[in-house]
PDB file of C-alpha atoms and ligand atoms in Angstrom:
ATOM      1  CA  UNK A   1      -5.770 -28.120 -15.771  1.00  0.00           C
ATOM      2  CA  UNK A   2      -3.876 -29.589 -12.807  1.00  0.00           C
ATOM      3  CA  UNK A   3      -1.842 -31.857 -15.130  1.00  0.00           C
ATOM      4  CA  UNK A   4      -0.629 -28.924 -17.264  1.00  0.00           C
ATOM      5  CA  UNK A   5       2.288 -26.722 -16.168  1.00  0.00           C
ATOM      6  CA  UNK A   6       1.109 -23.359 -14.832  1.00  0.00           C
ATOM      7  CA  UNK A   7       3.499 -21.180 -16.882  1.00  0.00           C
ATOM      8  CA  UNK A   8       2.088 -21.881 -20.353  1.00  0.00           C
ATOM      9  CA  UNK A   9      -1.494 -21.527 -19.056  1.00  0.00           C
ATOM     10  CA  UNK A  10      -0.873 -17.911 -18.054  1.00  0.00           C
ATOM     11  CA  UNK A  11       1.798 -17.062 -20.616  1.00  0.00           C
ATOM     12  CA  UNK A  12       4.431 -17.105 -17.799  1.00  0.00           C
ATOM     13  CA  UNK A  13       3.018 -13.768 -16.661  1.00  0.00           C
ATOM     14  CA  UNK A  14       2.676 -12.306 -13.179  1.00  0.00           C
ATOM     15  CA  UNK A  15       0.036  -9.543 -13.236  1.00  0.00           C
ATOM     16  CA  UNK A  16       1.508  -6.502 -11.459  1.00  0.00           C
ATOM     17  CA  UNK A  17       0.623  -2.890 -10.748  1.00  0.00           C
ATOM     18  CA  UNK A  18       2.331   0.508 -11.253  1.00  0.00           C
ATOM     19  CA  UNK A  19       6.015   0.182 -12.152  1.00  0.00           C
ATOM     20  CA  UNK A  20       7.321   2.302  -9.229  1.00  0.00           C
ATOM     21  CA  UNK A  21       5.641   0.255  -6.502  1.00  0.00           C
ATOM     22  CA  UNK A  22       8.137  -1.464  -4.212  1.00  0.00           C
ATOM     23  CA  UNK A  23       6.335  -4.753  -4.720  1.00  0.00           C
ATOM     24  CA  UNK A  24       7.234  -4.536  -8.410  1.00  0.00           C
ATOM     25  CA  UNK A  25      10.953  -4.134  -7.744  1.00  0.00           C
ATOM     26  CA  UNK A  26      10.810  -6.993  -5.238  1.00  0.00           C
ATOM     27  CA  UNK A  27       8.988  -9.169  -7.787  1.00  0.00           C
ATOM     28  CA  UNK A  28      11.700  -8.549 -10.391  1.00  0.00           C
ATOM     29  CA  UNK A  29      14.219  -9.642  -7.726  1.00  0.00           C
ATOM     30  CA  UNK A  30      12.082 -12.714  -6.959  1.00  0.00           C
ATOM     31  CA  UNK A  31      11.985 -13.662 -10.671  1.00  0.00           C
ATOM     32  CA  UNK A  32      15.797 -13.668 -10.641  1.00  0.00           C
ATOM     33  CA  UNK A  33      16.442 -15.253  -7.235  1.00  0.00           C
ATOM     34  CA  UNK A  34      13.904 -18.060  -7.775  1.00  0.00           C
ATOM     35  CA  UNK A  35      15.307 -18.757 -11.264  1.00  0.00           C
ATOM     36  CA  UNK A  36      11.998 -17.870 -12.915  1.00  0.00           C
ATOM     37  CA  UNK A  37      13.451 -15.359 -15.360  1.00  0.00           C
ATOM     38  CA  UNK A  38      15.249 -18.146 -17.216  1.00  0.00           C
ATOM     39  CA  UNK A  39      11.994 -20.085 -17.239  1.00  0.00           C
ATOM     40  CA  UNK A  40      10.446 -17.277 -19.379  1.00  0.00           C
ATOM     41  CA  UNK A  41       8.488 -15.748 -16.491  1.00  0.00           C
ATOM     42  CA  UNK A  42       7.791 -12.015 -16.793  1.00  0.00           C
ATOM     43  CA  UNK A  43       6.136  -9.307 -14.691  1.00  0.00           C
ATOM     44  CA  UNK A  44       3.381  -7.293 -16.345  1.00  0.00           C
ATOM     45  CA  UNK A  45       3.175  -3.632 -15.328  1.00  0.00           C
ATOM     46  CA  UNK A  46      -0.305  -2.167 -15.159  1.00  0.00           C
ATOM     47  CA  UNK A  47      -2.141  -0.471 -12.255  1.00  0.00           C
ATOM     48  CA  UNK A  48      -3.970  -1.519  -9.104  1.00  0.00           C
ATOM     49  CA  UNK A  49      -7.315  -1.010 -10.871  1.00  0.00           C
ATOM     50  CA  UNK A  50      -6.251  -3.054 -13.928  1.00  0.00           C
ATOM     51  CA  UNK A  51      -4.721  -5.814 -11.792  1.00  0.00           C
ATOM     52  CA  UNK A  52      -7.835  -6.181  -9.596  1.00  0.00           C
ATOM     53  CA  UNK A  53     -10.082  -6.184 -12.700  1.00  0.00           C
ATOM     54  CA  UNK A  54      -8.053  -8.959 -14.363  1.00  0.00           C
ATOM     55  CA  UNK A  55      -7.986 -10.822 -11.022  1.00  0.00           C
ATOM     56  CA  UNK A  56     -11.787 -10.596 -10.678  1.00  0.00           C
ATOM     57  CA  UNK A  57     -12.306 -11.889 -14.232  1.00  0.00           C
ATOM     58  CA  UNK A  58      -9.907 -14.826 -13.718  1.00  0.00           C
ATOM     59  CA  UNK A  59     -11.634 -15.787 -10.470  1.00  0.00           C
ATOM     60  CA  UNK A  60     -15.099 -15.511 -12.087  1.00  0.00           C
ATOM     61  CA  UNK A  61     -13.933 -18.007 -14.725  1.00  0.00           C
ATOM     62  CA  UNK A  62     -11.916 -20.045 -12.182  1.00  0.00           C
ATOM     63  CA  UNK A  63      -8.802 -19.530 -14.277  1.00  0.00           C
ATOM     64  CA  UNK A  64      -5.215 -19.598 -12.949  1.00  0.00           C
ATOM     65  CA  UNK A  65      -3.593 -16.207 -12.231  1.00  0.00           C
ATOM     66  CA  UNK A  66      -0.613 -14.914 -10.208  1.00  0.00           C
ATOM     67  CA  UNK A  67      -0.786 -11.303  -8.966  1.00  0.00           C
ATOM     68  CA  UNK A  68       1.304  -8.937  -6.862  1.00  0.00           C
ATOM     69  CA  UNK A  69      -0.788  -8.894  -3.692  1.00  0.00           C
ATOM     70  CA  UNK A  70      -0.782  -7.023  -0.392  1.00  0.00           C
ATOM     71  CA  UNK A  71      -2.732  -6.474   2.807  1.00  0.00           C
ATOM     72  CA  UNK A  72      -4.472  -4.383   3.910  1.00  0.00           C
ATOM     73  CA  UNK A  73      -6.489  -4.523   0.719  1.00  0.00           C
ATOM     74  CA  UNK A  74     -10.077  -5.470  -0.093  1.00  0.00           C
ATOM     75  CA  UNK A  75      -8.890  -8.096  -2.639  1.00  0.00           C
ATOM     76  CA  UNK A  76      -8.141 -10.517   0.230  1.00  0.00           C
ATOM     77  CA  UNK A  77     -11.642 -10.054   1.598  1.00  0.00           C
ATOM     78  CA  UNK A  78     -13.560  -9.995  -1.665  1.00  0.00           C
ATOM     79  CA  UNK A  79     -11.699 -13.009  -3.110  1.00  0.00           C
ATOM     80  CA  UNK A  80     -10.322 -16.250  -1.617  1.00  0.00           C
ATOM     81  CA  UNK A  81      -6.581 -15.597  -2.128  1.00  0.00           C
ATOM     82  CA  UNK A  82      -3.408 -16.981  -0.565  1.00  0.00           C
ATOM     83  CA  UNK A  83       0.121 -15.573  -0.457  1.00  0.00           C
ATOM     84  CA  UNK A  84       2.733 -17.820  -2.025  1.00  0.00           C
ATOM     85  CA  UNK A  85       5.406 -18.912   0.454  1.00  0.00           C
ATOM     86  CA  UNK A  86       8.579 -16.868  -0.052  1.00  0.00           C
ATOM     87  CA  UNK A  87      11.381 -19.011   1.457  1.00  0.00           C
ATOM     88  CA  UNK A  88      14.051 -16.531   0.241  1.00  0.00           C
ATOM     89  CA  UNK A  89      12.190 -13.721   2.121  1.00  0.00           C
ATOM     90  CA  UNK A  90      12.348 -11.386  -0.895  1.00  0.00           C
ATOM     91  CA  UNK A  91       9.180  -9.604   0.294  1.00  0.00           C
ATOM     92  CA  UNK A  92      10.310  -9.507   3.928  1.00  0.00           C
ATOM     93  CA  UNK A  93       8.112 -10.494   6.818  1.00  0.00           C
ATOM     94  CA  UNK A  94       5.374  -8.194   8.135  1.00  0.00           C
ATOM     95  CA  UNK A  95       5.558  -4.593   6.873  1.00  0.00           C
ATOM     96  CA  UNK A  96       4.585  -1.372   8.628  1.00  0.00           C
ATOM     97  CA  UNK A  97       3.276   1.773   6.972  1.00  0.00           C
ATOM     98  CA  UNK A  98       5.308   4.778   8.124  1.00  0.00           C
ATOM     99  CA  UNK A  99       4.492   8.485   8.227  1.00  0.00           C
ATOM    100  CA  UNK A 100       7.435  10.402   6.778  1.00  0.00           C
ATOM    101  CA  UNK A 101       7.854  14.163   6.804  1.00  0.00           C
ATOM    102  CA  UNK A 102      10.045  16.728   5.098  1.00  0.00           C
ATOM    103  CA  UNK A 103      12.995  18.095   7.060  1.00  0.00           C
ATOM    104  CA  UNK A 104      11.962  21.119   9.095  1.00  0.00           C
ATOM    105  CA  UNK A 105       8.278  20.249   9.462  1.00  0.00           C
ATOM    106  CA  UNK A 106       8.515  19.928  13.245  1.00  0.00           C
ATOM    107  CA  UNK A 107       9.884  23.483  13.473  1.00  0.00           C
ATOM    108  CA  UNK A 108       7.603  25.080  10.845  1.00  0.00           C
ATOM    109  CA  UNK A 109       4.345  23.257  11.715  1.00  0.00           C
ATOM    110  CA  UNK A 110       4.654  21.678  15.182  1.00  0.00           C
ATOM    111  CA  UNK A 111       0.918  20.945  15.211  1.00  0.00           C
ATOM    112  CA  UNK A 112       1.130  18.855  12.018  1.00  0.00           C
ATOM    113  CA  UNK A 113       4.208  17.038  13.339  1.00  0.00           C
ATOM    114  CA  UNK A 114       2.323  16.244  16.559  1.00  0.00           C
ATOM    115  CA  UNK A 115      -0.544  14.867  14.441  1.00  0.00           C
ATOM    116  CA  UNK A 116       1.933  12.564  12.686  1.00  0.00           C
ATOM    117  CA  UNK A 117       3.208  11.346  16.059  1.00  0.00           C
ATOM    118  CA  UNK A 118      -0.409  10.697  17.143  1.00  0.00           C
ATOM    119  CA  UNK A 119      -1.783   9.160  13.942  1.00  0.00           C
ATOM    120  CA  UNK A 120      -2.053   5.381  13.773  1.00  0.00           C
ATOM    121  CA  UNK A 121      -4.821   2.881  13.141  1.00  0.00           C
ATOM    122  CA  UNK A 122      -5.181  -0.835  12.466  1.00  0.00           C
ATOM    123  CA  UNK A 123      -5.953  -2.977   9.426  1.00  0.00           C
ATOM    124  CA  UNK A 124      -9.665  -3.350  10.228  1.00  0.00           C
ATOM    125  CA  UNK A 125     -10.081   0.421  10.702  1.00  0.00           C
ATOM    126  CA  UNK A 126      -8.322   1.314   7.426  1.00  0.00           C
ATOM    127  CA  UNK A 127     -10.372  -1.427   5.749  1.00  0.00           C
ATOM    128  CA  UNK A 128     -13.597   0.294   6.864  1.00  0.00           C
ATOM    129  CA  UNK A 129     -12.672   3.280   4.687  1.00  0.00           C
ATOM    130  CA  UNK A 130     -11.222   1.137   1.844  1.00  0.00           C
ATOM    131  CA  UNK A 131     -14.367  -0.996   1.604  1.00  0.00           C
ATOM    132  CA  UNK A 132     -16.660   2.051   1.588  1.00  0.00           C
ATOM    133  CA  UNK A 133     -14.634   3.519  -1.306  1.00  0.00           C
ATOM    134  CA  UNK A 134     -14.594   0.159  -3.111  1.00  0.00           C
ATOM    135  CA  UNK A 135     -18.401   0.103  -2.778  1.00  0.00           C
ATOM    136  CA  UNK A 136     -18.702   3.459  -4.516  1.00  0.00           C
ATOM    137  CA  UNK A 137     -18.480   6.066  -1.728  1.00  0.00           C
ATOM    138  CA  UNK A 138     -16.136   8.946  -2.538  1.00  0.00           C
ATOM    139  CA  UNK A 139     -12.871   8.850  -0.536  1.00  0.00           C
ATOM    140  CA  UNK A 140     -13.742  12.208   1.024  1.00  0.00           C
ATOM    141  CA  UNK A 141     -17.217  11.032   2.089  1.00  0.00           C
ATOM    142  CA  UNK A 142     -15.835   7.731   3.365  1.00  0.00           C
ATOM    143  CA  UNK A 143     -13.287   9.636   5.459  1.00  0.00           C
ATOM    144  CA  UNK A 144     -15.920  12.047   6.798  1.00  0.00           C
ATOM    145  CA  UNK A 145     -18.200   9.207   7.900  1.00  0.00           C
ATOM    146  CA  UNK A 146     -15.263   7.379   9.506  1.00  0.00           C
ATOM    147  CA  UNK A 147     -14.523  10.470  11.624  1.00  0.00           C
ATOM    148  CA  UNK A 148     -18.186  10.683  12.660  1.00  0.00           C
ATOM    149  CA  UNK A 149     -18.127   7.026  13.747  1.00  0.00           C
ATOM    150  CA  UNK A 150     -14.830   7.274  15.665  1.00  0.00           C
ATOM    151  CA  UNK A 151     -14.867  10.599  17.607  1.00  0.00           C
ATOM    152  CA  UNK A 152     -12.608   9.311  20.407  1.00  0.00           C
ATOM    153  CA  UNK A 153      -9.940   8.182  17.942  1.00  0.00           C
ATOM    154  CA  UNK A 154     -10.075  11.568  16.193  1.00  0.00           C
ATOM    155  CA  UNK A 155      -9.700  13.272  19.584  1.00  0.00           C
ATOM    156  CA  UNK A 156      -6.584  11.163  20.243  1.00  0.00           C
ATOM    157  CA  UNK A 157      -5.162  11.987  16.818  1.00  0.00           C
ATOM    158  CA  UNK A 158      -5.690  15.703  17.486  1.00  0.00           C
ATOM    159  CA  UNK A 159      -4.423  15.801  21.084  1.00  0.00           C
ATOM    160  CA  UNK A 160      -1.907  18.695  21.511  1.00  0.00           C
ATOM    161  CA  UNK A 161      -2.291  19.581  17.821  1.00  0.00           C
ATOM    162  CA  UNK A 162      -2.269  23.400  17.725  1.00  0.00           C
ATOM    163  CA  UNK A 163      -4.834  25.250  15.592  1.00  0.00           C
ATOM    164  CA  UNK A 164      -3.936  25.448  11.911  1.00  0.00           C
ATOM    165  CA  UNK A 165      -5.021  29.056  11.370  1.00  0.00           C
ATOM    166  CA  UNK A 166      -5.572  28.223   7.660  1.00  0.00           C
ATOM    167  CA  UNK A 167      -1.948  27.128   7.201  1.00  0.00           C
ATOM    168  CA  UNK A 168      -1.536  25.251   3.862  1.00  0.00           C
ATOM    169  CA  UNK A 169      -0.381  21.634   4.150  1.00  0.00           C
ATOM    170  CA  UNK A 170       0.466  19.288   1.250  1.00  0.00           C
ATOM    171  CA  UNK A 171       0.200  15.517   1.661  1.00  0.00           C
ATOM    172  CA  UNK A 172       1.743  13.247  -1.015  1.00  0.00           C
ATOM    173  CA  UNK A 173       0.365   9.743  -1.446  1.00  0.00           C
ATOM    174  CA  UNK A 174       0.242   6.913  -3.986  1.00  0.00           C
ATOM    175  CA  UNK A 175      -3.202   5.884  -5.279  1.00  0.00           C
ATOM    176  CA  UNK A 176      -3.165   2.446  -3.662  1.00  0.00           C
ATOM    177  CA  UNK A 177      -6.466   1.827  -1.903  1.00  0.00           C
ATOM    178  CA  UNK A 178      -4.984   1.924   1.610  1.00  0.00           C
ATOM    179  CA  UNK A 179      -3.176   5.184   0.877  1.00  0.00           C
ATOM    180  CA  UNK A 180      -6.245   6.828  -0.648  1.00  0.00           C
ATOM    181  CA  UNK A 181      -7.923   6.016   2.662  1.00  0.00           C
ATOM    182  CA  UNK A 182      -5.173   7.378   4.929  1.00  0.00           C
ATOM    183  CA  UNK A 183      -4.565  10.545   2.890  1.00  0.00           C
ATOM    184  CA  UNK A 184      -8.270  11.431   2.914  1.00  0.00           C
ATOM    185  CA  UNK A 185      -8.548  10.711   6.649  1.00  0.00           C
ATOM    186  CA  UNK A 186      -5.535  12.963   7.375  1.00  0.00           C
ATOM    187  CA  UNK A 187      -7.029  15.706   5.197  1.00  0.00           C
ATOM    188  CA  UNK A 188     -10.384  15.617   7.017  1.00  0.00           C
ATOM    189  CA  UNK A 189      -8.774  15.478  10.486  1.00  0.00           C
ATOM    190  CA  UNK A 190      -6.331  18.357   9.863  1.00  0.00           C
ATOM    191  CA  UNK A 191      -9.052  20.468   8.228  1.00  0.00           C
ATOM    192  CA  UNK A 192     -11.090  20.003  11.418  1.00  0.00           C
ATOM    193  CA  UNK A 193      -8.160  21.683  13.205  1.00  0.00           C
ATOM    194  CA  UNK A 194      -8.137  24.618  10.785  1.00  0.00           C
ATOM    195  CA  UNK A 195      -5.444  23.596   8.282  1.00  0.00           C
ATOM    196  CA  UNK A 196      -5.945  23.939   4.516  1.00  0.00           C
ATOM    197  CA  UNK A 197      -4.943  20.513   3.196  1.00  0.00           C
ATOM    198  CA  UNK A 198      -4.051  19.591  -0.363  1.00  0.00           C
ATOM    199  CA  UNK A 199      -3.610  15.848  -1.022  1.00  0.00           C
ATOM    200  CA  UNK A 200      -1.634  14.923  -4.139  1.00  0.00           C
ATOM    201  CA  UNK A 201      -1.663  11.439  -5.738  1.00  0.00           C
ATOM    202  CA  UNK A 202       1.530  10.386  -7.542  1.00  0.00           C
ATOM    203  CA  UNK A 203       3.725   7.347  -8.214  1.00  0.00           C
ATOM    204  CA  UNK A 204       5.894   5.961  -5.397  1.00  0.00           C
ATOM    205  CA  UNK A 205       9.235   7.520  -6.412  1.00  0.00           C
ATOM    206  CA  UNK A 206       7.745  11.016  -6.934  1.00  0.00           C
ATOM    207  CA  UNK A 207       6.016  10.646  -3.540  1.00  0.00           C
ATOM    208  CA  UNK A 208       9.348  10.039  -1.794  1.00  0.00           C
ATOM    209  CA  UNK A 209      10.955  12.806  -3.886  1.00  0.00           C
ATOM    210  CA  UNK A 210       8.207  15.283  -2.949  1.00  0.00           C
ATOM    211  CA  UNK A 211       8.840  14.711   0.773  1.00  0.00           C
ATOM    212  CA  UNK A 212      12.652  14.717   0.356  1.00  0.00           C
ATOM    213  CA  UNK A 213      12.590  18.016  -1.555  1.00  0.00           C
ATOM    214  CA  UNK A 214      10.003  19.610   0.740  1.00  0.00           C
ATOM    215  CA  UNK A 215       7.471  19.884  -2.116  1.00  0.00           C
ATOM    216  CA  UNK A 216       5.166  17.907   0.191  1.00  0.00           C
ATOM    217  CA  UNK A 217       4.998  18.305   3.979  1.00  0.00           C
ATOM    218  CA  UNK A 218       4.471  14.599   4.620  1.00  0.00           C
ATOM    219  CA  UNK A 219       3.263  11.242   3.367  1.00  0.00           C
ATOM    220  CA  UNK A 220       1.520   8.416   5.214  1.00  0.00           C
ATOM    221  CA  UNK A 221       2.434   5.929   2.468  1.00  0.00           C
ATOM    222  CA  UNK A 222       5.976   4.695   3.237  1.00  0.00           C
ATOM    223  CA  UNK A 223       5.916   0.872   3.323  1.00  0.00           C
ATOM    224  CA  UNK A 224       8.908  -0.348   5.334  1.00  0.00           C
ATOM    225  CA  UNK A 225      11.313  -1.951   6.134  1.00  0.00           C
ATOM    226  CA  UNK A 226      11.302  -3.969   2.890  1.00  0.00           C
ATOM    227  CA  UNK A 227       8.814  -2.679   0.320  1.00  0.00           C
ATOM    228  CA  UNK A 228      10.220   0.889   0.069  1.00  0.00           C
ATOM    229  CA  UNK A 229      13.761   0.029   1.210  1.00  0.00           C
ATOM    230  CA  UNK A 230      15.173   1.292  -2.108  1.00  0.00           C
ATOM    231  CA  UNK A 231      13.531   4.711  -1.656  1.00  0.00           C
ATOM    232  CA  UNK A 232      14.406   4.939   2.052  1.00  0.00           C
ATOM    233  CA  UNK A 233      18.057   4.324   1.121  1.00  0.00           C
ATOM    234  CA  UNK A 234      18.004   6.731  -1.838  1.00  0.00           C
ATOM    235  CA  UNK A 235      16.594   9.585   0.257  1.00  0.00           C
ATOM    236  CA  UNK A 236      18.378   8.748   3.539  1.00  0.00           C
ATOM    237  CA  UNK A 237      18.910  11.934   5.558  1.00  0.00           C
ATOM    238  CA  UNK A 238      16.437  13.909   3.443  1.00  0.00           C
ATOM    239  CA  UNK A 239      13.281  12.953   5.314  1.00  0.00           C
ATOM    240  CA  UNK A 240      12.133  12.220   8.869  1.00  0.00           C
ATOM    241  CA  UNK A 241      10.629   8.818   9.658  1.00  0.00           C
ATOM    242  CA  UNK A 242       8.128  10.204  12.178  1.00  0.00           C
ATOM    243  CA  UNK A 243       5.901   7.304  13.166  1.00  0.00           C
ATOM    244  CA  UNK A 244       4.457   3.943  12.137  1.00  0.00           C
ATOM    245  CA  UNK A 245       0.791   4.580  11.317  1.00  0.00           C
ATOM    246  CA  UNK A 246      -0.162   0.957  10.627  1.00  0.00           C
ATOM    247  CA  UNK A 247       1.303  -2.416  11.699  1.00  0.00           C
ATOM    248  CA  UNK A 248       0.766  -5.816  10.096  1.00  0.00           C
ATOM    249  CA  UNK A 249       0.852  -4.987   6.396  1.00  0.00           C
ATOM    250  CA  UNK A 250       2.322  -7.558   3.995  1.00  0.00           C
ATOM    251  CA  UNK A 251       3.248  -7.815   0.307  1.00  0.00           C
ATOM    252  CA  UNK A 252       3.994 -10.824  -1.895  1.00  0.00           C
ATOM    253  CA  UNK A 253       2.736 -12.938  -4.775  1.00  0.00           C
ATOM    254  CA  UNK A 254      -0.819 -14.190  -4.422  1.00  0.00           C
ATOM    255  CA  UNK A 255      -3.047 -16.720  -6.184  1.00  0.00           C
ATOM    256  CA  UNK A 256      -6.699 -17.808  -5.792  1.00  0.00           C
ATOM    257  CA  UNK A 257      -7.030 -20.648  -3.252  1.00  0.00           C
ATOM    258  CA  UNK A 258      -8.435 -22.937  -5.982  1.00  0.00           C
ATOM    259  CA  UNK A 259      -4.876 -23.206  -7.352  1.00  0.00           C
ATOM    260  CA  UNK A 260      -4.283 -26.119  -4.963  1.00  0.00           C
ATOM    261  CA  UNK A 261      -0.817 -27.192  -6.116  1.00  0.00           C
ATOM    262  CA  UNK A 262       0.688 -23.687  -6.219  1.00  0.00           C
ATOM    263  CA  UNK A 263       1.668 -22.746  -2.641  1.00  0.00           C
ATOM    264  CA  UNK A 264       5.195 -21.363  -2.927  1.00  0.00           C
ATOM    265  CA  UNK A 265       7.002 -19.122  -5.397  1.00  0.00           C
ATOM    266  CA  UNK A 266       9.161 -22.219  -6.001  1.00  0.00           C
ATOM    267  CA  UNK A 267       6.055 -24.022  -7.359  1.00  0.00           C
ATOM    268  CA  UNK A 268       5.805 -21.580 -10.298  1.00  0.00           C
ATOM    269  CA  UNK A 269       8.626 -23.512 -11.962  1.00  0.00           C
ATOM    270  CA  UNK A 270       6.675 -26.789 -11.895  1.00  0.00           C
TER     271      UNK A 270
HETATM  272  C1  313 B   1       1.534  -1.888  -3.511  1.00  0.00           C
HETATM  273  S1  313 B   1       1.938  -1.881  -1.828  1.00  0.00           S
HETATM  274  C2  313 B   1       0.519  -0.915  -1.227  1.00  0.00           C
HETATM  275  C3  313 B   1       3.271  -0.675  -1.760  1.00  0.00           C
HETATM  276  C4  313 B   1       4.367  -0.875  -2.765  1.00  0.00           C
HETATM  277  O1  313 B   1       4.483  -1.972  -3.317  1.00  0.00           O
HETATM  278  O2  313 B   1       5.147   0.080  -2.992  1.00  0.00           O
END
């Protein structure tokens, strides 16, 4: 319906994910800054699974839809999507995923801290694990087969990492596909070095809180500088930003490429 305004076709709704995700806070800001709020636009909270299901259905029926989108994620490979231009830079430019640890980890578990300094990978490598999980492999199995396929990378990740001697480690993560991948990889790698690793899925704020209170030893799921800026500020001084484990991530609003005349967040008002 190119002649019809987009808003009424999709009930002025942006399909989002879990409320605590940074992308959700940034989208609320975008609704205000781009004057969409007073054009009845609203952000629907749901979950990554619900959002990708609704997205798949809309694309199957070639219907219009606007979602909170990010890379790395299989949605940009499985579907033809485009990010909407964000001239006000609400979502920032390129994001990095940081490994953050509780205060004191370097002293208590130097081997784990060294692992965090060593651990990084790229978008195609994390996607290998994400796609396997999306195709039905369990996250643990997908991580195990990744390690088998990349022995040299595992060796690099484990260089100068002292033996765990069954020490218990807790990793906090948020159940976004990329973070399911990295948490399971870290679990398998550290268990190879003799640590007992417990990975705990939770919402974004509790994940930051768990690291800041020491309830978790670390998390590989801190999206910065923009996406988790609110959490980084709230917990400043209560965590260590150890290392960037992935470069070239990005968040924003995304639409299927068949929505030809919607190319910028500004266009949502048309
Ligand atoms: C959904 S992105 C993986 C991260 C975030 O928005 O907090």
